[in-house]
Short mmCIF file of C-alpha atoms in Angstrom, two decimals:
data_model
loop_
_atom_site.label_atom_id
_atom_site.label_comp_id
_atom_site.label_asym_id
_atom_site.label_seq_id
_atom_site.Cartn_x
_atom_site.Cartn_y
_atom_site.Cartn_z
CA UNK A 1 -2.91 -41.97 -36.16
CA UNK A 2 -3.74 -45.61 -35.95
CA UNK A 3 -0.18 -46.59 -36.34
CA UNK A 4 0.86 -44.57 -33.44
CA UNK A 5 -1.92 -45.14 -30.96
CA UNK A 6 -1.87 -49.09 -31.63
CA UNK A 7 1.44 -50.12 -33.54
CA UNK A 8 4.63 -48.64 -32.03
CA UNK A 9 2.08 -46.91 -29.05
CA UNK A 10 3.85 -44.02 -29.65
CA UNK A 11 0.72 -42.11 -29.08
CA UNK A 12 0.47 -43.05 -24.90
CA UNK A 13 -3.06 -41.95 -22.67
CA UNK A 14 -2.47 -39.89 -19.83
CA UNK A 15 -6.01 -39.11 -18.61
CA UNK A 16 -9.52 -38.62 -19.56
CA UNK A 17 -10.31 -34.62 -18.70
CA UNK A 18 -13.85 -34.46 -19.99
CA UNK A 19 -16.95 -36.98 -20.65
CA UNK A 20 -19.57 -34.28 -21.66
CA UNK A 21 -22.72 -34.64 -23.60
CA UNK A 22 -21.22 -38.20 -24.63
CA UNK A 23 -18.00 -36.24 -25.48
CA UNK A 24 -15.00 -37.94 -24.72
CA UNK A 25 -11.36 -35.64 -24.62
CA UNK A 26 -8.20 -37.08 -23.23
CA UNK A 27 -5.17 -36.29 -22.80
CA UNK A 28 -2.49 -37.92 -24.65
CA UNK A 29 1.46 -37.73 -25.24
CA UNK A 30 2.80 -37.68 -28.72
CA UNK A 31 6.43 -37.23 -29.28
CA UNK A 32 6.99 -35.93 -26.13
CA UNK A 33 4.55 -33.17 -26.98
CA UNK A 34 1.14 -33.50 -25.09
CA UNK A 35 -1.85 -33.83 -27.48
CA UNK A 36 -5.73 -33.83 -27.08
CA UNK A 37 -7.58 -36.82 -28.59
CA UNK A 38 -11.42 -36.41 -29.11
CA UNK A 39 -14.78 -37.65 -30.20
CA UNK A 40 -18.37 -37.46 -29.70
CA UNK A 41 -19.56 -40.57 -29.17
CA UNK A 42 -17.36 -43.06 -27.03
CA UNK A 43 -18.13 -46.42 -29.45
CA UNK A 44 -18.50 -46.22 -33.14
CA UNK A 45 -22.08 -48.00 -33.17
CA UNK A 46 -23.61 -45.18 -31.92
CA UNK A 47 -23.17 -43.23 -35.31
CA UNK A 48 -25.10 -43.54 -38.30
CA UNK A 49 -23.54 -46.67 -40.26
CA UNK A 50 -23.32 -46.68 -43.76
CA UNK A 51 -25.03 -50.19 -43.98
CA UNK A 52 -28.62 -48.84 -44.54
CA UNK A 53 -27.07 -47.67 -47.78
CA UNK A 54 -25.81 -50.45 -49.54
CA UNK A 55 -22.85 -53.14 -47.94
CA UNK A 56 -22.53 -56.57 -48.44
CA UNK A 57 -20.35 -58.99 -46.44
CA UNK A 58 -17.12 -58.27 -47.94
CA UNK A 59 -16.96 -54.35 -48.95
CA UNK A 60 -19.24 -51.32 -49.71
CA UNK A 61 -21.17 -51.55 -53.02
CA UNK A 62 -21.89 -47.85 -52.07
CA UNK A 63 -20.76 -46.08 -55.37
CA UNK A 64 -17.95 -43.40 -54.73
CA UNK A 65 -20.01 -40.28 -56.46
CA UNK A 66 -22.88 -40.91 -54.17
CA UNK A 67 -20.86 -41.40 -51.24
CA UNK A 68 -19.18 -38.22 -52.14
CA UNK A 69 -22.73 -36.36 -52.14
CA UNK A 70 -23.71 -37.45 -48.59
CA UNK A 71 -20.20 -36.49 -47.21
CA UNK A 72 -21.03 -33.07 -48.56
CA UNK A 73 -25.01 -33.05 -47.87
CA UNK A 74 -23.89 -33.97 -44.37
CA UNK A 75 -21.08 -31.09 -43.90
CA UNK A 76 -23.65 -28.62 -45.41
CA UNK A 77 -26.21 -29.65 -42.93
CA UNK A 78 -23.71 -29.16 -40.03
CA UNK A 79 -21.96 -25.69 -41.29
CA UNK A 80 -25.29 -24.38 -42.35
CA UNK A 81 -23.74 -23.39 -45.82
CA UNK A 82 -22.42 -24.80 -48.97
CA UNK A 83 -18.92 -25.91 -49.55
CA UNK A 84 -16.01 -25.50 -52.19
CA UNK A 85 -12.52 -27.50 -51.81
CA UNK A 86 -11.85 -26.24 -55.10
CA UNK A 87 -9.79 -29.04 -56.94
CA UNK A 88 -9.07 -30.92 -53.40
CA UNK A 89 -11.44 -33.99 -53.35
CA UNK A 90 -13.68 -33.69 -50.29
CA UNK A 91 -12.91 -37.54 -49.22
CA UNK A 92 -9.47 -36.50 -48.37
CA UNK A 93 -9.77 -33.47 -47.49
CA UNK A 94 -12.42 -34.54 -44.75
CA UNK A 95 -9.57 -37.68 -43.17
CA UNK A 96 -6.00 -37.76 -42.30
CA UNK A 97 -5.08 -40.05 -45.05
CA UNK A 98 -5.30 -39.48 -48.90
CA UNK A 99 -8.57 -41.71 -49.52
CA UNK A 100 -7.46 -43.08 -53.11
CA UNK A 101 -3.97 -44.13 -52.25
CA UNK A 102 -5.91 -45.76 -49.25
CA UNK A 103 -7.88 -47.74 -50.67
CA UNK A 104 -5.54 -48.79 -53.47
CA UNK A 105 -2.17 -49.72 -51.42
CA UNK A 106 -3.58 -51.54 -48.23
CA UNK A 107 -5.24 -54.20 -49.28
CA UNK A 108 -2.81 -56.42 -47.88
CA UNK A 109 -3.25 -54.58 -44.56
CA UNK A 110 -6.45 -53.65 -44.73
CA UNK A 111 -9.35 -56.41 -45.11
CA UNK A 112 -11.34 -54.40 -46.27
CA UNK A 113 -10.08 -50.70 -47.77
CA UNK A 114 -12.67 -48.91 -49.12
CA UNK A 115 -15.51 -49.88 -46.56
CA UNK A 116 -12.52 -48.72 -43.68
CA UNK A 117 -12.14 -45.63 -44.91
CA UNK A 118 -15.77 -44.94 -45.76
CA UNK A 119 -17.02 -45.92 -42.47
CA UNK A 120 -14.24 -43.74 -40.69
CA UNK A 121 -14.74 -40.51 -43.01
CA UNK A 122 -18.73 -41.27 -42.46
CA UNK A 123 -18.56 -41.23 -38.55
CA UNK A 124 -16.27 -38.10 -38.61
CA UNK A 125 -18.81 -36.24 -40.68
CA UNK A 126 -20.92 -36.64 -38.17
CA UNK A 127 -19.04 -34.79 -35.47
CA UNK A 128 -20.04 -31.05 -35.59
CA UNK A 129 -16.86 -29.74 -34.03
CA UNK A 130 -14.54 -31.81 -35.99
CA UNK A 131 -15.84 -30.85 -38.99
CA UNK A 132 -15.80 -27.07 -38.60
CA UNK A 133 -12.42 -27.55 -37.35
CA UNK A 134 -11.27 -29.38 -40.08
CA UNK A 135 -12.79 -26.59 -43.05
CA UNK A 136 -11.20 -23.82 -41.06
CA UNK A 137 -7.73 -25.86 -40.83
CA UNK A 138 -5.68 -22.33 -42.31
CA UNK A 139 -6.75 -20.20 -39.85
CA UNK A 140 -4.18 -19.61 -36.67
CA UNK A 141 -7.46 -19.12 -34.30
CA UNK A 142 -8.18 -23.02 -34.48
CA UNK A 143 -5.96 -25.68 -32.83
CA UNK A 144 -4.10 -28.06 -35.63
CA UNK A 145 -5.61 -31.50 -36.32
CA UNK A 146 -2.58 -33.84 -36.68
CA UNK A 147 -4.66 -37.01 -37.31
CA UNK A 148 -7.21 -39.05 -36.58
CA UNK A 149 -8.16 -42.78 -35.73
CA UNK A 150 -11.39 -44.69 -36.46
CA UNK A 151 -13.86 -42.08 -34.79
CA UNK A 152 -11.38 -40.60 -32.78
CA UNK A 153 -9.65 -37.31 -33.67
CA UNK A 154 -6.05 -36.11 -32.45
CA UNK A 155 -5.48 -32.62 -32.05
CA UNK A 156 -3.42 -29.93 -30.79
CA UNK A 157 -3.35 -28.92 -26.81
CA UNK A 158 -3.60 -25.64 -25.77
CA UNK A 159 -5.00 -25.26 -22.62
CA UNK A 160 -6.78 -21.90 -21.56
CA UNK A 161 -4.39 -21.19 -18.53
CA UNK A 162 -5.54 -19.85 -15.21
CA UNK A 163 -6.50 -16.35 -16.58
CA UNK A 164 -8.98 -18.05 -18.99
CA UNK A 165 -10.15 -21.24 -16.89
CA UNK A 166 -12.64 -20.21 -14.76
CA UNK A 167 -14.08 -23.66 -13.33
CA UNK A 168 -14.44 -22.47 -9.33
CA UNK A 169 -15.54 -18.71 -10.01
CA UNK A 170 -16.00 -18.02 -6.43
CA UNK A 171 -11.99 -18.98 -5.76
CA UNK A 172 -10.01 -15.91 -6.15
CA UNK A 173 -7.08 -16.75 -7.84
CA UNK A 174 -4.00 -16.30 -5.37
CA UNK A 175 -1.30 -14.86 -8.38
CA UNK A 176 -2.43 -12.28 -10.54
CA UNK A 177 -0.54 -12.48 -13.90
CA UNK A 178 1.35 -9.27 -14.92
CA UNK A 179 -0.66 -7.09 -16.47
CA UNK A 180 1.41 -7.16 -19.61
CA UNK A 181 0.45 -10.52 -19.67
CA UNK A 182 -3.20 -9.93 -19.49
CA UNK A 183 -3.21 -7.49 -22.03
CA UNK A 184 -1.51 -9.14 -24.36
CA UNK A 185 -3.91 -12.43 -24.26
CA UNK A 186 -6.81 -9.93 -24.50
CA UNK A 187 -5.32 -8.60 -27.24
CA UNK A 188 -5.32 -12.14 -28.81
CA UNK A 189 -8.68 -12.19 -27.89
CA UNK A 190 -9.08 -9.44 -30.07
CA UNK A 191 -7.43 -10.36 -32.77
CA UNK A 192 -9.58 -13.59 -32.65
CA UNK A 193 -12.94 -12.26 -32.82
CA UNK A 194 -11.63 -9.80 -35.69
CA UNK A 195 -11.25 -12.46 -37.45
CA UNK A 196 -13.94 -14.29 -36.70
CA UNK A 197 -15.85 -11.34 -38.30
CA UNK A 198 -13.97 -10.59 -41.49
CA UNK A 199 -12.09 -13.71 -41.95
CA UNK A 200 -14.66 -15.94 -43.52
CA UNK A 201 -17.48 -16.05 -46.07
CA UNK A 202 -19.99 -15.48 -42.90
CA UNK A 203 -19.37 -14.29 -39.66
CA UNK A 204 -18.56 -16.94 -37.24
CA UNK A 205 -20.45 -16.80 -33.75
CA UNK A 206 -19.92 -18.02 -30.31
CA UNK A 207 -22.58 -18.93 -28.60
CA UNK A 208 -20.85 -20.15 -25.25
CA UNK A 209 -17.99 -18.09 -24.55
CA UNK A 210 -16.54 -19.49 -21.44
CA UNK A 211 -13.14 -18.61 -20.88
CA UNK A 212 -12.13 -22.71 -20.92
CA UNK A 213 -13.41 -22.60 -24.46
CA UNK A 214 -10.65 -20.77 -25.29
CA UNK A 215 -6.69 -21.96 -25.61
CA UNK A 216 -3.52 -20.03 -25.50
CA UNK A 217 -0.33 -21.34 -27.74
CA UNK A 218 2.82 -20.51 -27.07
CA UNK A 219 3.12 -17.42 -28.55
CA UNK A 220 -0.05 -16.53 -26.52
CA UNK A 221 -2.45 -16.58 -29.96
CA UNK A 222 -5.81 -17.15 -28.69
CA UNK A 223 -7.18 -20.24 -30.74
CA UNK A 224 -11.03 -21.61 -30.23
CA UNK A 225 -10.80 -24.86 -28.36
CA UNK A 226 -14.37 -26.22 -28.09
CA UNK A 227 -16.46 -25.08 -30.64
CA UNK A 228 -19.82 -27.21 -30.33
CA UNK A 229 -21.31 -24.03 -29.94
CA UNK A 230 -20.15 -22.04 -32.89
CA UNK A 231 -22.23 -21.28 -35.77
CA UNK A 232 -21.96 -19.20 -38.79
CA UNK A 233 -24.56 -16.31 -39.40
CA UNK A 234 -26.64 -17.87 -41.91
CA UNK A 235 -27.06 -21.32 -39.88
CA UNK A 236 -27.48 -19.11 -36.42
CA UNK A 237 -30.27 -17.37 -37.82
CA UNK A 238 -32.33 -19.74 -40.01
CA UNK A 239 -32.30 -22.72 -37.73
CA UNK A 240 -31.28 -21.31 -34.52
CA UNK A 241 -32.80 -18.20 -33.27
CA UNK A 242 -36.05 -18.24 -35.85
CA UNK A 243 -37.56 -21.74 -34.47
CA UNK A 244 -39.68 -20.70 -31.85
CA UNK A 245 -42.68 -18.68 -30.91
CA UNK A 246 -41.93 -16.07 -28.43
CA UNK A 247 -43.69 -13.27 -25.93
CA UNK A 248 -40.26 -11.34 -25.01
CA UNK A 249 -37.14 -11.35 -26.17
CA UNK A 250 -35.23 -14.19 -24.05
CA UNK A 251 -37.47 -16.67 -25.86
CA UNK A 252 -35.41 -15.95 -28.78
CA UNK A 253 -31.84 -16.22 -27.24
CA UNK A 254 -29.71 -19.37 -27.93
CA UNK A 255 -27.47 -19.10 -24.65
CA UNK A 256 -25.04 -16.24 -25.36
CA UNK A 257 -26.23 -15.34 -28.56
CA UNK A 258 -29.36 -13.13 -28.23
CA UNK A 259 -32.12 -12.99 -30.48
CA UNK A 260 -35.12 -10.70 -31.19
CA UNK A 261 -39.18 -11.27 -30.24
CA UNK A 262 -41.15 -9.54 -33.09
CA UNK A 263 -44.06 -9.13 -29.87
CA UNK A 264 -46.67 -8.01 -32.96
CA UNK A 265 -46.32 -11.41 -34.48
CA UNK A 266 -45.02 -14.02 -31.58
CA UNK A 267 -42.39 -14.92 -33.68
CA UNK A 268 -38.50 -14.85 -33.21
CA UNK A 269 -36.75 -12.64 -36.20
CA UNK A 270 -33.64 -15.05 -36.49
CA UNK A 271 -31.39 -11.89 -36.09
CA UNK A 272 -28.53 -11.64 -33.55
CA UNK A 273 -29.18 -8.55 -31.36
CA UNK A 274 -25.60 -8.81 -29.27
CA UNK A 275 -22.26 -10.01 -30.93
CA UNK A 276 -19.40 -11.83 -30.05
CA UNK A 277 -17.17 -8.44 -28.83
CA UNK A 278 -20.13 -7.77 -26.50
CA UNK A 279 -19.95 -11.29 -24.82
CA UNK A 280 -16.38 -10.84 -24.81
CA UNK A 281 -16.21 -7.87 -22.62
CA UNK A 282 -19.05 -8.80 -20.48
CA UNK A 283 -18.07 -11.99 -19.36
CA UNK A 284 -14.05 -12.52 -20.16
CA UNK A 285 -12.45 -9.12 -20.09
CA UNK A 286 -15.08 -8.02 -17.18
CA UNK A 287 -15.32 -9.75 -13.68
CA UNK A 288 -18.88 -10.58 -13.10
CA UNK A 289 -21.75 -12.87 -11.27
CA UNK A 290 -20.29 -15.55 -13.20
CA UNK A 291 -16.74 -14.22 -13.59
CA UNK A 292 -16.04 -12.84 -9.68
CA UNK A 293 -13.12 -11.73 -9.28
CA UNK A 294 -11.28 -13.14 -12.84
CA UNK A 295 -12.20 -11.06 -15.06
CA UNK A 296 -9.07 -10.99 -17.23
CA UNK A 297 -8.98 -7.04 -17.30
CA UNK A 298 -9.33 -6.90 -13.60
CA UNK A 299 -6.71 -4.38 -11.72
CA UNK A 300 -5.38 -2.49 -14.41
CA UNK A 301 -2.87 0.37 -14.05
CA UNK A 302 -4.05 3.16 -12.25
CA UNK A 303 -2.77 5.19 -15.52
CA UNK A 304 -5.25 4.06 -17.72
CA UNK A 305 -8.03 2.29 -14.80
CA UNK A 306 -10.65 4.75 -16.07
CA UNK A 307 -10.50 4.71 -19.36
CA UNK A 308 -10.24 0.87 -19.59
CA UNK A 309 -13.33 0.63 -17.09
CA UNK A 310 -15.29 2.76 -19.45
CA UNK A 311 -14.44 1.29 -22.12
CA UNK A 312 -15.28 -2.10 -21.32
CA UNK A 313 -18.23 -0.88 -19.57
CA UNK A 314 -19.45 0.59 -23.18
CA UNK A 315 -18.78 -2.82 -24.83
CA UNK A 316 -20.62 -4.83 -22.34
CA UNK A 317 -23.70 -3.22 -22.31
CA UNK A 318 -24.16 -0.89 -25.15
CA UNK A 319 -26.26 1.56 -24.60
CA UNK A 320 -26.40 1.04 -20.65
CA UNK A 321 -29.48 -0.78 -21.48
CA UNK A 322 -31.27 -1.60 -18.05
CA UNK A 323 -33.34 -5.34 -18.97
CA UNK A 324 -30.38 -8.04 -18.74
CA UNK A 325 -31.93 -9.76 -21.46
CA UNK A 326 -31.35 -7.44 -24.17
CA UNK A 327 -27.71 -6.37 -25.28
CA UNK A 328 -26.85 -4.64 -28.38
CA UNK A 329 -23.88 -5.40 -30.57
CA UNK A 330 -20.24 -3.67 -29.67
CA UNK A 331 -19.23 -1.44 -32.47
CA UNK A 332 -16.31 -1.85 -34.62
CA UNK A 333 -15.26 1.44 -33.11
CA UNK A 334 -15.31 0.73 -29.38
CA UNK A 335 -13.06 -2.80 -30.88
CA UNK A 336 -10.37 -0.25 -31.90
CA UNK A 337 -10.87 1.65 -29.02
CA UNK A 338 -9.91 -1.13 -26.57
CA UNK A 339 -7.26 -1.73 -28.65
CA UNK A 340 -5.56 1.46 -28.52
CA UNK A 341 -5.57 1.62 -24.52
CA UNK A 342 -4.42 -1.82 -24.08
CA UNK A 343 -1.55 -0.87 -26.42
CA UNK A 344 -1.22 2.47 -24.52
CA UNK A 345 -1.26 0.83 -21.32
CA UNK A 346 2.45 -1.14 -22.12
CA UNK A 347 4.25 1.76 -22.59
#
């Protein structure tokens, strides 16, 4: 995307819309489309360089094998599990450019080839989000990379919309959307989180599900926008929830995702007592402390109000357990459930 941001500037800024935990996320244009482009860490020298490794004053000594290993040590570390590309190498797969032709056709572009794209594959590495976005590219629930620049990473724009994007909970929101509207995002909310369970080799949790982390294409498929926060089961529970001692349960919890005090031992289990279908209903499809008034399922035909308000009620808080700090995971069965009234509730 270098080309386009600073040769024919066909990649144009609009505005910055978030400078978060050293975050940066602007707003771009791109072919008359609007675009998001990203990173962590506003200036390159605040990631790891590769010079600690081996670099002289004209290009990387680094030999490609090893580098290969850390780009893979490094993705493992962040995922929490071990990769397979299959036959794809992991260099390209990991940039927006094929690494070998890279490094073997610019040279008269390029100063220096191989240490550019080593040094730009090694600071994208170190972005969390970017790469779990990257490795879960084929699913529809993520928004598309289209490229990415230096440290910077472009990426498709789907906003949450004003059912999702609760900023200003206390403001009541002066248009309702139709309620087929509602229900069919919901459902797309379902359809994520089904996915999210079954899709991959682990499940996938969310561990801050704010309606603004969550986007809306076109077609209304619910994709996972910001996903700093999402971890899969074996990385949740081994480095996550187990780290701490504990005397009741909330010790344990890592924001939404709640954990387990063993209160015999003092020690955190590292399992997930909730899930992410739970969260879901309790603070998206339900209006709430932190949710007034928006809860996307809010106001719902007085056909099916009942059984939708028990049925979400059931999710939310399985069990009608009474301590706010303990919720149990929502059953596959109360998933289909919800499903079938929504559905019912169109006709």
């Amino acid at each position: 995307m270098c080309e386009h941001l600073c040769g024919n500037q066909e990649l144009k800024y609009l505005k910055c819309i978030g400078n978060r935990k050293g975050k940066n996320t602007f707003l771009m244009e791109w072919n008359d489309e609007t675009v998001i482009m990203k990173t962590w860490k506003g200036n390159r020298s605040e990631f790891q360089d590769l010079e600690p490794f081996a670099k002289t004053d004209e290009d990387i000594v680094l030999p490609l094998e090893t580098f290969r290993e850390m780009v893979k040590t490094s993705i493992n570390v962040s995922l929490g599990l071990k990769i397979n590309t299959g036959t794809e190498d992991i260099l390209t797969k990991m940039w927006s450019l094929n690494f070998h032709n890279f490094i073997k056709y610019n040279h008269d572009k390029v100063q220096s080839p191989r240490l550019t794209a080593m040094r730009d594959i090694w600071s994208l590495v170190q972005q969390q989000e970017y790469v779990m976005l990257m490795m879960l590219q084929k699913s529809k629930h993520f928004p598309e990379i289209f490229g990415t620049c230096g440290h910077y990473y472009v990426l498709e724009y789907t906003p949450p919309g004003s059912e999702l994007e609760l900023r200003n909970p206390l403001k009541l929101s002066s248009k309702l959307a139709a309620w087929e509207t509602r229900v069919k995002i919901a459902q797309g909310m379902l359809d994520l989180l089904q996915s999210f369970r079954s899709d991959f080799h682990q499940e996938l949790h969310l561990c801050d599900a704010k309606g603004e982390n969550f986007g809306l294409s076109h077609d209304l498929t619910a994709k996972a926008i910001d996903v700093d926060m999402a971890f899969f089961n074996k990385k949740l529970g081994e480095e996550l929830l187990v780290t701490r001692s504990c005397s009741q349960h909330k010790d344990c919890h890592f924001f939404d995702c709640k954990g387990w005090c063993d209160l015999k031992t003092g020690n955190c289990t590292g399992e997930r007592i909730n899930n992410n279908l739970q969260v879901m209903c309790e603070k998206i499809f339900l209006s709430n402390l932190e949710n007034l008034y928006h809860g996307l399922l809010r106001s719902p035909p007085f056909s099916v109000a009942r059984k939708i308000k028990t049925a979400l009620q059931e999710c939310a808080n399985p069990g009608n357990v009474k301590d706010p700090n303990i919720r149990f995971k929502a059953s596959v069965k109360i998933h289909r459930k919800l499903r079938k009234i929504l559905s019912s509730s169109l006709r």
